[in-house]
Tab-separated table of C-alpha atoms and ligand atoms in Angstrom:
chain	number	residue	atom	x	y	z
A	8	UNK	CA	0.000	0.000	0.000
A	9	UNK	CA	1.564	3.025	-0.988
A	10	UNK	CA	0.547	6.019	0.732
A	11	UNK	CA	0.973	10.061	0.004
A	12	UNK	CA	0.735	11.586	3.657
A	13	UNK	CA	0.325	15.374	4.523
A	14	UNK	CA	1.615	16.865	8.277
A	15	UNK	CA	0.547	20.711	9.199
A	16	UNK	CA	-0.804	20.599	12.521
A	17	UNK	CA	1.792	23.373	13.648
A	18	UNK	CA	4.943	24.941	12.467
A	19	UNK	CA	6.336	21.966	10.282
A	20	UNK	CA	5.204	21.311	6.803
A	21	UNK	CA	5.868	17.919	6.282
A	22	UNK	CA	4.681	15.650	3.518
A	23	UNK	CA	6.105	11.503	3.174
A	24	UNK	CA	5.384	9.013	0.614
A	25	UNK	CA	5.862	5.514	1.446
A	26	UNK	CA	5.493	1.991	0.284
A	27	UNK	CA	4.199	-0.250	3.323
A	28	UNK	CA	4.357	-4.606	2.981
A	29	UNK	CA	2.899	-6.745	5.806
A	30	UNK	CA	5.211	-9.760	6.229
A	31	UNK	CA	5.627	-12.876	8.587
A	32	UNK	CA	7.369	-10.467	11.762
A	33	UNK	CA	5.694	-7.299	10.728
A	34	UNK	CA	5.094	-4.548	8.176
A	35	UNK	CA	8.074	-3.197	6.157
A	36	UNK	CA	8.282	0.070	5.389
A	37	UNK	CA	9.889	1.821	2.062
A	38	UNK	CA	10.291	5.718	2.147
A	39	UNK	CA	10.655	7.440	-0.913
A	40	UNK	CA	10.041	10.266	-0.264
A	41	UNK	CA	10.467	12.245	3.549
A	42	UNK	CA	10.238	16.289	3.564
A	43	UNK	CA	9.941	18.547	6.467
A	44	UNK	CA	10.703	22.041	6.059
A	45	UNK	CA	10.737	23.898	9.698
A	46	UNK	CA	9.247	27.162	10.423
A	47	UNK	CA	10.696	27.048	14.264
A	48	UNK	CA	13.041	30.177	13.265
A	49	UNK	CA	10.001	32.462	11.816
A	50	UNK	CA	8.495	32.083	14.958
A	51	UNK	CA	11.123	31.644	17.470
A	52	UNK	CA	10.914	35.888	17.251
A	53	UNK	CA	7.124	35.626	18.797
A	54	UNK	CA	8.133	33.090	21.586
A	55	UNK	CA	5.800	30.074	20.066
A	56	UNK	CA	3.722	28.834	17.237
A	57	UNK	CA	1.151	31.473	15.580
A	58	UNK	CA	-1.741	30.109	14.016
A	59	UNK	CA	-2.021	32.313	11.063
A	60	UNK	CA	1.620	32.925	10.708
A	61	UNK	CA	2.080	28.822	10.344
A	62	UNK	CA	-0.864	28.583	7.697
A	63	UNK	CA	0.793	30.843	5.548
A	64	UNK	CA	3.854	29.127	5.602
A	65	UNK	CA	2.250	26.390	5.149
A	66	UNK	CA	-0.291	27.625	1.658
A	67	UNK	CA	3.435	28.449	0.144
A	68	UNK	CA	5.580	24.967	0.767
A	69	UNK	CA	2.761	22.177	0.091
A	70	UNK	CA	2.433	22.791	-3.520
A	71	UNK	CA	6.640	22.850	-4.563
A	72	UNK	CA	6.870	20.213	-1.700
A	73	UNK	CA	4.132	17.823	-3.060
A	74	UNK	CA	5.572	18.116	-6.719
A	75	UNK	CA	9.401	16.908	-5.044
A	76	UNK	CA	7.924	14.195	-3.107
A	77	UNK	CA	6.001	13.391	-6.290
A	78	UNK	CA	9.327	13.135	-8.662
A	79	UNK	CA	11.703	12.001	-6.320
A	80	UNK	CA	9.550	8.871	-5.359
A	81	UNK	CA	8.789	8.164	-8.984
A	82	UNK	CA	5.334	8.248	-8.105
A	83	UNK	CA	4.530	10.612	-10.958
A	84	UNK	CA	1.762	7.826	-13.404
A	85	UNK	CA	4.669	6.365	-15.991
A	86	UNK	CA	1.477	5.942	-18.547
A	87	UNK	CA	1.990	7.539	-21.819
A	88	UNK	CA	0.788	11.317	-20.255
A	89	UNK	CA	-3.073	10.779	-21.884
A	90	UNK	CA	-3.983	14.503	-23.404
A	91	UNK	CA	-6.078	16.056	-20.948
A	92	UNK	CA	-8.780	18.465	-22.630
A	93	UNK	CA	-9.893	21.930	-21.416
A	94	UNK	CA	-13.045	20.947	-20.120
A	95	UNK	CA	-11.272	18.642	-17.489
A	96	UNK	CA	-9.099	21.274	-16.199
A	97	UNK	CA	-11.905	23.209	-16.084
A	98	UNK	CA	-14.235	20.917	-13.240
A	99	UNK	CA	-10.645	20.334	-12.091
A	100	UNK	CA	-10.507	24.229	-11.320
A	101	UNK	CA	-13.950	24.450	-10.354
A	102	UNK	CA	-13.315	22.141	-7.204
A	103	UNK	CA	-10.249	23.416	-6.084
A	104	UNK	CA	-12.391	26.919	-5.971
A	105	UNK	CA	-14.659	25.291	-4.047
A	106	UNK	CA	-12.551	23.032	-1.075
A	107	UNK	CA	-9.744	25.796	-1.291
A	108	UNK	CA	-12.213	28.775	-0.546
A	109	UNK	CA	-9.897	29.951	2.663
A	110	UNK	CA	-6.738	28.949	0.976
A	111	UNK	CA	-6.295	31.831	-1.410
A	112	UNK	CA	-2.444	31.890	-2.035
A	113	UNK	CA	-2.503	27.906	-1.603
A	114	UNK	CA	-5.119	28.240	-4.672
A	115	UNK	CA	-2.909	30.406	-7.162
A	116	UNK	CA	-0.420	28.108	-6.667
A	117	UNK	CA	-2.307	24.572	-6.931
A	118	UNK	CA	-3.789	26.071	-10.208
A	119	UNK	CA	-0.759	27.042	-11.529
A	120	UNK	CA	0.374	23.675	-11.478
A	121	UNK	CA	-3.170	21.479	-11.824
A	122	UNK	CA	-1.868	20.309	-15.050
A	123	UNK	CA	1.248	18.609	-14.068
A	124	UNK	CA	-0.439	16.763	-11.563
A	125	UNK	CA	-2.654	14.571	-13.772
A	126	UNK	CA	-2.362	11.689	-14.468
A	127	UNK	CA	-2.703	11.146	-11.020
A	128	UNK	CA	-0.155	9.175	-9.155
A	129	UNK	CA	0.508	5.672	-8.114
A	130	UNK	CA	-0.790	6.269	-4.745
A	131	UNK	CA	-3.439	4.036	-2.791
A	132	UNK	CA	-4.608	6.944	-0.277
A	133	UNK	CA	-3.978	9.802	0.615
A	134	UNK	CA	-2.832	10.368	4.763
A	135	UNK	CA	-3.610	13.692	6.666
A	136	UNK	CA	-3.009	15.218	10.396
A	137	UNK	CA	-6.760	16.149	11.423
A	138	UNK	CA	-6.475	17.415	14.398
A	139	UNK	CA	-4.977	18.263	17.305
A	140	UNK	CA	-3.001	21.379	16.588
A	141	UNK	CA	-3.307	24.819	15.242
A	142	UNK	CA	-6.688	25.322	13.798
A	143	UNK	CA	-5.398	27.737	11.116
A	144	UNK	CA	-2.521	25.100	10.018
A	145	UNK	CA	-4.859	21.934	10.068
A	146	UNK	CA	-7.360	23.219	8.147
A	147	UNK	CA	-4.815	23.893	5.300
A	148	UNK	CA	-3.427	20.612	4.963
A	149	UNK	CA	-6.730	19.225	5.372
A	150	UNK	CA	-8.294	21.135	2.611
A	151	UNK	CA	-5.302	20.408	0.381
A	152	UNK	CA	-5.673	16.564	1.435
A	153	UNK	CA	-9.273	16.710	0.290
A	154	UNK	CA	-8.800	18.541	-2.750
A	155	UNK	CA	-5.959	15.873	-3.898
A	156	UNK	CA	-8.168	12.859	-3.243
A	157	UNK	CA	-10.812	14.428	-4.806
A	158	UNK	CA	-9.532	15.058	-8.497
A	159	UNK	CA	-7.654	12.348	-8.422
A	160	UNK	CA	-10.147	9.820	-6.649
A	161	UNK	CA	-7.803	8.063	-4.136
A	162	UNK	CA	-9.586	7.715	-0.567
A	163	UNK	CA	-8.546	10.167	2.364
A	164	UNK	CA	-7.333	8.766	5.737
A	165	UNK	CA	-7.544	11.433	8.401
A	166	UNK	CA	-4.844	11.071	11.009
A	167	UNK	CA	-4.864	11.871	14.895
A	168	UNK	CA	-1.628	13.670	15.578
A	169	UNK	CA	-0.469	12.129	18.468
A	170	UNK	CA	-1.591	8.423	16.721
A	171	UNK	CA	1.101	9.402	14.493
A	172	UNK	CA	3.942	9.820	17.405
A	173	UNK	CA	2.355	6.660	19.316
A	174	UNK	CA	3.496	5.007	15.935
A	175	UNK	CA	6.226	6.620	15.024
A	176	UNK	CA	8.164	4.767	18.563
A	177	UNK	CA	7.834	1.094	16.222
A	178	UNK	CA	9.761	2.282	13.389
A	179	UNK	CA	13.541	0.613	13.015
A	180	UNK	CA	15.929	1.739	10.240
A	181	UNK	CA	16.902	-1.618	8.848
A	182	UNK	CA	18.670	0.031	5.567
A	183	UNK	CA	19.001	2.035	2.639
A	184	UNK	CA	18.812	1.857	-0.871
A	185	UNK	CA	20.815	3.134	-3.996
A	186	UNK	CA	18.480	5.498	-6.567
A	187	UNK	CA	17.048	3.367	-9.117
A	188	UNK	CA	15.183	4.612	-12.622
A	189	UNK	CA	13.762	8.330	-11.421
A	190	UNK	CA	13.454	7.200	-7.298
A	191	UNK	CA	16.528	9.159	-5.537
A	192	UNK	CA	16.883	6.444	-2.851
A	193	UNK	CA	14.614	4.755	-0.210
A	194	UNK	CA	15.435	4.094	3.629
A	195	UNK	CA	13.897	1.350	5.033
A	196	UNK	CA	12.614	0.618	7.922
A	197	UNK	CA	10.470	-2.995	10.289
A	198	UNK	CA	7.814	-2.157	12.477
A	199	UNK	CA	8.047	-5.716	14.511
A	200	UNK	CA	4.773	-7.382	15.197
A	201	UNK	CA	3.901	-5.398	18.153
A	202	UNK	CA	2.462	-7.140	21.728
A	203	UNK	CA	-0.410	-5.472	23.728
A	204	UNK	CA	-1.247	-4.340	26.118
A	205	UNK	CA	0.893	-1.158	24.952
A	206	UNK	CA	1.318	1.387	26.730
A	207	UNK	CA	2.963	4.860	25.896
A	208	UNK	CA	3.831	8.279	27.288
A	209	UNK	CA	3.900	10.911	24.322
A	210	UNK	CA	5.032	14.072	25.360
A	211	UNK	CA	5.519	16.827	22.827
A	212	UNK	CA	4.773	20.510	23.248
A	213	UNK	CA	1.402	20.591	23.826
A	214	UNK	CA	0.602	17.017	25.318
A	215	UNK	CA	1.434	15.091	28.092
A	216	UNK	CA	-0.224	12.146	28.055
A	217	UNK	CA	-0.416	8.188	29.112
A	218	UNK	CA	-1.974	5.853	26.765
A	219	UNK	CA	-2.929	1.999	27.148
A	220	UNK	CA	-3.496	0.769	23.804
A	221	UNK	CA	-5.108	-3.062	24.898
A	222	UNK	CA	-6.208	-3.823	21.921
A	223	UNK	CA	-5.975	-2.430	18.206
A	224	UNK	CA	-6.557	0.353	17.290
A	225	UNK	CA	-8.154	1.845	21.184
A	226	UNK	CA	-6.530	4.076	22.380
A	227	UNK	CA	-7.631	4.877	26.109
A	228	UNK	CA	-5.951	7.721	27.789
A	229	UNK	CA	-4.842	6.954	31.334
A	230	UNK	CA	-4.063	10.571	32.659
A	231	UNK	CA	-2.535	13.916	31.017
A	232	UNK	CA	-1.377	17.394	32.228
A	233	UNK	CA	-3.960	19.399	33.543
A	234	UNK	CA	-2.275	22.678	32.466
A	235	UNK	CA	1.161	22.989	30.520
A	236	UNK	CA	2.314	20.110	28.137
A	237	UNK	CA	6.159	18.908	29.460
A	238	UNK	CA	7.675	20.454	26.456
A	239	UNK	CA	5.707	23.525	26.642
A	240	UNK	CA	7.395	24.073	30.110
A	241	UNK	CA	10.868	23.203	28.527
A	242	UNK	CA	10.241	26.252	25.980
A	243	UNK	CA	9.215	28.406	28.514
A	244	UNK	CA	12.319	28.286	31.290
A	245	UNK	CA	14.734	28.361	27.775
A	246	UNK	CA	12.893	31.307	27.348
A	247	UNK	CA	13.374	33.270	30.692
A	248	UNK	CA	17.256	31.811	30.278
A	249	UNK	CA	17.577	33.769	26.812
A	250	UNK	CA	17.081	30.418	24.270
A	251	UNK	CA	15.239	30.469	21.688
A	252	UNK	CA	11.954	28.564	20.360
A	253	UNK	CA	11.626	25.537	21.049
A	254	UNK	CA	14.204	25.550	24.178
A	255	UNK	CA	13.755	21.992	25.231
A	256	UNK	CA	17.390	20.587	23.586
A	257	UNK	CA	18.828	23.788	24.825
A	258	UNK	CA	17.727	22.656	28.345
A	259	UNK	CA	18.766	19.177	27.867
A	260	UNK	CA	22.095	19.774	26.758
A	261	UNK	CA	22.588	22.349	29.235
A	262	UNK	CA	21.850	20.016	32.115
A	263	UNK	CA	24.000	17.671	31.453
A	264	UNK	CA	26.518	20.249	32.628
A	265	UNK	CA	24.860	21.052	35.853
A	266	UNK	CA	24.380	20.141	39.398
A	267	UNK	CA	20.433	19.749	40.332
A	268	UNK	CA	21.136	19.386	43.578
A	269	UNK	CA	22.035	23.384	44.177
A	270	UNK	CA	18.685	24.233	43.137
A	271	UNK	CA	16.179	21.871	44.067
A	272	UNK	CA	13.036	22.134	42.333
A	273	UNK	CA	9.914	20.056	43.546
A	274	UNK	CA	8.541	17.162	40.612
A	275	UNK	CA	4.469	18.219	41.002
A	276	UNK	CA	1.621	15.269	41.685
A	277	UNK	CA	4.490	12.990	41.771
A	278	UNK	CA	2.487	11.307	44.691
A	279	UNK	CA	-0.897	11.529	43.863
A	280	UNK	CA	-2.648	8.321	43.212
A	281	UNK	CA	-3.594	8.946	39.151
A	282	UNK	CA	-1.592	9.402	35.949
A	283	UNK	CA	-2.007	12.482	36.005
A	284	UNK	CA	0.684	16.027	35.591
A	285	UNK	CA	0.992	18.968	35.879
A	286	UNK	CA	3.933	21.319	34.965
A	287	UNK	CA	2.461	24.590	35.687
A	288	UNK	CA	3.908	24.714	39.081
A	289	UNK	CA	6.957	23.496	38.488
A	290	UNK	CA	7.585	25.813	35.981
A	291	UNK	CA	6.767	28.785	38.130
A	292	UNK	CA	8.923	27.294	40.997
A	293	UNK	CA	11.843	28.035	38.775
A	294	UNK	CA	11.224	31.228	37.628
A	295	UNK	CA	10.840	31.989	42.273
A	296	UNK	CA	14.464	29.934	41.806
A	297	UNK	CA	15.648	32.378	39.273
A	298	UNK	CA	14.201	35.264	40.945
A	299	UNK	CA	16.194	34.778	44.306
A	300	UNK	CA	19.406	34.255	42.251
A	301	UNK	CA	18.919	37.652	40.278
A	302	UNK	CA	16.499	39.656	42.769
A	303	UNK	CA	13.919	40.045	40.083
A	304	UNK	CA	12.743	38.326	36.808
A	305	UNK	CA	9.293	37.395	34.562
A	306	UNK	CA	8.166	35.516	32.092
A	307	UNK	CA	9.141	38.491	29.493
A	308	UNK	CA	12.475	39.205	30.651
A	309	UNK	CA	15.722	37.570	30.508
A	310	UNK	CA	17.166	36.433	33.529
A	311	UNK	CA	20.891	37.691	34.034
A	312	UNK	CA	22.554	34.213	35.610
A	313	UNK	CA	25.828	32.688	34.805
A	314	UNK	CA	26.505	29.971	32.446
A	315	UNK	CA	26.991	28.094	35.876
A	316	UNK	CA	23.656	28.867	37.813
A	317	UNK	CA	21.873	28.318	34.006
A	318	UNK	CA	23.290	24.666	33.693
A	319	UNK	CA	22.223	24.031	37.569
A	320	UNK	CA	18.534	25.298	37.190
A	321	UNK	CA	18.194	23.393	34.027
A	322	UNK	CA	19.940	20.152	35.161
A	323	UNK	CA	17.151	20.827	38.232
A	324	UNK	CA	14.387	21.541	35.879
A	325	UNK	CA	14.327	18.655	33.850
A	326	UNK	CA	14.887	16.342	36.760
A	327	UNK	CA	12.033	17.044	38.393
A	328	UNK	CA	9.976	16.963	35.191
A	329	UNK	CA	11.601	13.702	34.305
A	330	UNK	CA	11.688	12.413	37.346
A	331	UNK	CA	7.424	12.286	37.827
A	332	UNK	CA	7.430	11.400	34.252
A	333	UNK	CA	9.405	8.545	35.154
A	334	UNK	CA	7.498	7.220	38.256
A	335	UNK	CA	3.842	7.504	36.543
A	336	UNK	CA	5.078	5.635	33.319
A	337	UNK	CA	6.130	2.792	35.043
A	338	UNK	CA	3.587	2.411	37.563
A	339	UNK	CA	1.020	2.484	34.946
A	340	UNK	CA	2.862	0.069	33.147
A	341	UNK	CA	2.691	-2.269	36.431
A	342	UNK	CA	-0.668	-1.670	36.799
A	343	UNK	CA	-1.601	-2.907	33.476
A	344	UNK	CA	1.053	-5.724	32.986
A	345	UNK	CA	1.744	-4.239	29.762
A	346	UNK	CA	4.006	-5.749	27.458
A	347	UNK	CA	5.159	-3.001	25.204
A	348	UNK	CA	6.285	0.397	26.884
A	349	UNK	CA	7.536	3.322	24.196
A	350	UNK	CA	7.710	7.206	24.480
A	351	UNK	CA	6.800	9.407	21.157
A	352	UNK	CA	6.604	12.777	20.705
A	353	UNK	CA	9.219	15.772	20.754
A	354	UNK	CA	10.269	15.357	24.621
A	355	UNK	CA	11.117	11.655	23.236
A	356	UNK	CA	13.876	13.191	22.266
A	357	UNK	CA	15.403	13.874	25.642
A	358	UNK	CA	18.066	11.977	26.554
A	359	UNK	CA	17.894	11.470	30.376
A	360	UNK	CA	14.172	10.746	29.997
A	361	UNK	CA	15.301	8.179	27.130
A	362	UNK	CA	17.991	6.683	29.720
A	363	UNK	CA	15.891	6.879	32.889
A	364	UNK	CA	12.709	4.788	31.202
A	365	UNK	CA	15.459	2.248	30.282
A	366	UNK	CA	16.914	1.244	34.067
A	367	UNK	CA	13.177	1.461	35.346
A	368	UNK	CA	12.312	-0.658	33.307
A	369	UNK	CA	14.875	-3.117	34.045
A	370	UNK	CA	14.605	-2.503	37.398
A	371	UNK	CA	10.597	-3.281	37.856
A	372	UNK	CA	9.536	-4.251	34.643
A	373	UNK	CA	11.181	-7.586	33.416
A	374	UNK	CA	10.080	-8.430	30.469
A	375	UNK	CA	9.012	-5.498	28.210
A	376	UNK	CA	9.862	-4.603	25.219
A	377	UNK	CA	10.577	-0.829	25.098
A	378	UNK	CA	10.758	1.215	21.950
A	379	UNK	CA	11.725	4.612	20.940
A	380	UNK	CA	11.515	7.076	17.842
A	381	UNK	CA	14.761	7.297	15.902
A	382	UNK	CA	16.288	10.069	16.531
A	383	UNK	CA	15.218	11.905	13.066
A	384	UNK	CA	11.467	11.591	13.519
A	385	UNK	CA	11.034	12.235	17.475
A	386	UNK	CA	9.243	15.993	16.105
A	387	UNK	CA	6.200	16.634	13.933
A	388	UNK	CA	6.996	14.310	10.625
A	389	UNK	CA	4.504	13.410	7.842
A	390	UNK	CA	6.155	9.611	7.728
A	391	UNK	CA	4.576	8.823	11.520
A	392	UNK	CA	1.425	10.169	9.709
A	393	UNK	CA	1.365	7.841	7.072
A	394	UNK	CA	2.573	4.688	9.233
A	395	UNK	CA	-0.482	5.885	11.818
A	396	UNK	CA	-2.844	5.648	8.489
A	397	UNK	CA	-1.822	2.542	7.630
A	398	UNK	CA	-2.403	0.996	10.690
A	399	UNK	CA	-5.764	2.715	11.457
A	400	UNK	CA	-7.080	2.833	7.835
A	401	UNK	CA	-9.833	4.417	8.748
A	402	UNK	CA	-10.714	5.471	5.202
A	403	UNK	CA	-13.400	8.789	4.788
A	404	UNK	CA	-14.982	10.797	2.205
A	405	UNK	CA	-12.400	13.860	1.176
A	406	UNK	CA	-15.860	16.316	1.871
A	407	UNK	CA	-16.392	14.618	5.774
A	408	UNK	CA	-13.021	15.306	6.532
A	409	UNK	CA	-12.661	18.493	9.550
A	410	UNK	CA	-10.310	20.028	11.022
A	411	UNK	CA	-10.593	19.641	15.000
A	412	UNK	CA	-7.752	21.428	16.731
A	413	UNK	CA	-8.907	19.499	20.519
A	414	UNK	CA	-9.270	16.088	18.960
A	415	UNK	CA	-8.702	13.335	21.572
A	416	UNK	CA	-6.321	10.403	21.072
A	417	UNK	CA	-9.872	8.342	21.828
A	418	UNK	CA	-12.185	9.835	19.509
A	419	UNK	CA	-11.993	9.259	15.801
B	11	KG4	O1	6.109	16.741	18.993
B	11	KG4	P1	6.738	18.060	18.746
B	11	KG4	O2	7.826	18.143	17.705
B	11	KG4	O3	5.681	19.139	18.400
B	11	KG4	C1	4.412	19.136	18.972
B	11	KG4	O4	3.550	18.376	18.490
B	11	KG4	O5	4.268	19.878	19.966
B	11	KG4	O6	7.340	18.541	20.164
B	11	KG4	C2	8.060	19.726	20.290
B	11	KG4	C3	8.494	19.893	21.736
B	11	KG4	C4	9.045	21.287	22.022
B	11	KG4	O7	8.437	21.777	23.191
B	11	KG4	C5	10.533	21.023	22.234
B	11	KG4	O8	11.177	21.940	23.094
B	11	KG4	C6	10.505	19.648	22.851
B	11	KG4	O9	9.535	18.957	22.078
B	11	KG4	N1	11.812	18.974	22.783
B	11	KG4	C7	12.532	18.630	23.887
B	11	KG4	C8	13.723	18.034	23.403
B	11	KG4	N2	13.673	18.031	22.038
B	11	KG4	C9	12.486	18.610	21.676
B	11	KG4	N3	12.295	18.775	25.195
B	11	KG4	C10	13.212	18.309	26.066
B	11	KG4	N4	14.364	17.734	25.695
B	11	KG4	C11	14.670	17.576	24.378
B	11	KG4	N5	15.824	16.997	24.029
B	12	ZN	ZN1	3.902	16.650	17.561
């Protein structure tokens, strides 16, 4: 099944085409095509994703970035190119004015190139990032998705975001390819065949959140954040320390350097009974930590501290965020018996969290299997949208397709 997949649910355009194969220990997966281009810098200068700022950025790349994926996968129909006439380019037009009514500069664009987009593609659907997110951003790749399946009549799978990083935690390189005919080259990667119950903690900027997964595909959310997501809370102290959007490597690498001990920072709910976070407070506790260092600081300035006192409120910081992470994870995962434990999302990426998961787990959890992102899709990527699609194949009509910037993990 070869799928086309579309991510714009915040400040990443992302699009992925990608061959999948079910075989005796799993599903085998060919990329041929993997693009992300970042917006993080435009709007590092505002502090955090803006809605409308994204789905402008977005309206410009997913045209030139749909045409690459389209050549360098050798997707593009190798029929003799049938001549199209007028009158088809004409309905052709008709519906983009129609789904693309919000989309203006996306619709200049797609018209411009209509014609080099027919015949359509060897693609068997067509994979898109509903909802949760920005609602500006969704709604554009979710209106391009629908226009795509619609003149060229492939089905639309609308993707839950996080689904995507819950998935994105099975995929293992397992090689590469040379270029072949008009394909540049393919990596390739085994999702094993995967063991429930499942559980996973996907923490990315805007969630924090435990999922069981007992059988496929429900997903039942165990407890989340009641106010800032993990990462969020990352940005935020890189912030008041002078680093720019998103801060949470900053932070990481920076504690690695420093002593958490001269700063101690409290790890919030750690002992209450649910799954449940909350980051808010911690958060705040280190800005009071930062404020009796420098005598006074907010969340707009930039706190004067030494390379010395930064590395010791980070290395504090993330401990104490880590550290409840840590103990909720794994006492879920008791709870349950699970047999699969993985982490997705961007805070994935974090390497003591990474490391910490690890020894509890050998320490309480004996045996379960435990698996990570690689290290090049732990953020927003359109291949964890397409390998969520495949799995979930929930198929839909391109015109029932929404937008929902507060969809839940357990609705569809
Ligand atoms: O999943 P993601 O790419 O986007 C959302 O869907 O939100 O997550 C981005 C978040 C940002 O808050 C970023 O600071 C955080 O992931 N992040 C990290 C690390 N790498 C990325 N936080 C802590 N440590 C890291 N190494
Ligand atoms: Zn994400």
């Amino acid at each position: 099944m070869r799928i086309l997949s579309i991510e714009t649910s915040c400040d990443e355009t992302a699009i992925a085409i990608a061959d999948f194969k079910r075989g005796k220990n799993g599903v085998s997966v060919r990329v041929l095509s993997h693009l992300i281009s970042s917006q993080t810098k435009l709007h590092a200068k505002f502090g955090g994703g803006v809605p409308n700022l994204a789905r402008r950025e977005h309206e410009k790349n997913l045209v030139p970035m749909l045409l690459t994926a389209l050549r360098e996968s050798g997707s593009k129909n190798q029929e003799p190119r049938k001549r199209y006439n007028e009158n088809v380019f004409t309905s052709c037009f008709l519906i983009l004015d129609s789904i693309l009514t919000r989309e203006s500069s996306l619709l200049v664009t797609f018209k411009k190139h209509a014609r080099t987009l027919f015949p359509p593609p060897d693609i068997d659907a067509i994979a898109v990032t509903y909802g949760p997110g920005l609602a500006p951003a969704l709604w554009t790749g979710v209106n391009f998705a629908r226009a795509l399946a619609t003149l060229w009549h492939k089905p639309l799978i609308p993707v839950n975001h996080m689904a995507g990083h819950f998935f994105s935690a099975f995929l293992n390189e397992s090689g590469m390819s040379q270029g072949e005919n008009s394909i540049r080259h393919s990596i390739f990667y085994h999702l094993p065949t995967i063991k429930f119950p499942v559980l996973a903690l996907l923490v990315s900027g805007n969630h924090t959140e435990i999922i069981l997964v007992k059988k496929p595909w429900q997903f039942n959310i165990l407890g989340q954040t009641h106010d800032d997501a993990a990462g969020e809370a990352f940005d935020k102290i890189a912030r008041v320390m002078g680093f720019p959007y998103p801060g949470g490597p900053a932070i990481s690498r920076l504690a690695e350097k420093g002593n958490a001990k001269n700063y101690p920072l409290p790890s919030p709910m750690i002992h209450s009974k649910d799954y449940d976070f909350s980051f808010s407070g911690l958060k705040t506790a280190a800005l009071y930590r930062i404020r009796d260092i420098t005598g006074s600081v907010s969340w707009q300035t930039k706190a004067k501290l030494t390379p010395k006192q930064k590395a010791d409120i980070a290395a504090s910081f993330e401990n104490a965020a880590i550290n409840v992470l840590v103990k909720k994870t794994i006492r879920a995962a008791k709870e349950y018996k699970v047999k699969t434990l993985l982490l997705g999302g961007g805070v994935s990426a974090n390497a003591l969290l990474r490391q910490e998961i690890r020894k509890a787990i050998k320490e309480h959890l004996q045996p379960t299997t435990y698996h990570l992102p690689p290290s090049n899709l732990t953020g927003d990527n359109a291949l964890m949208i397409a390998t969520a699609a495949y799995f979930c194949n929930h198929k839909s009509a391109p015109d029932k397709v929404r937008a929902d910037a507060n969809l839940r993990l357990e609705e569809r």
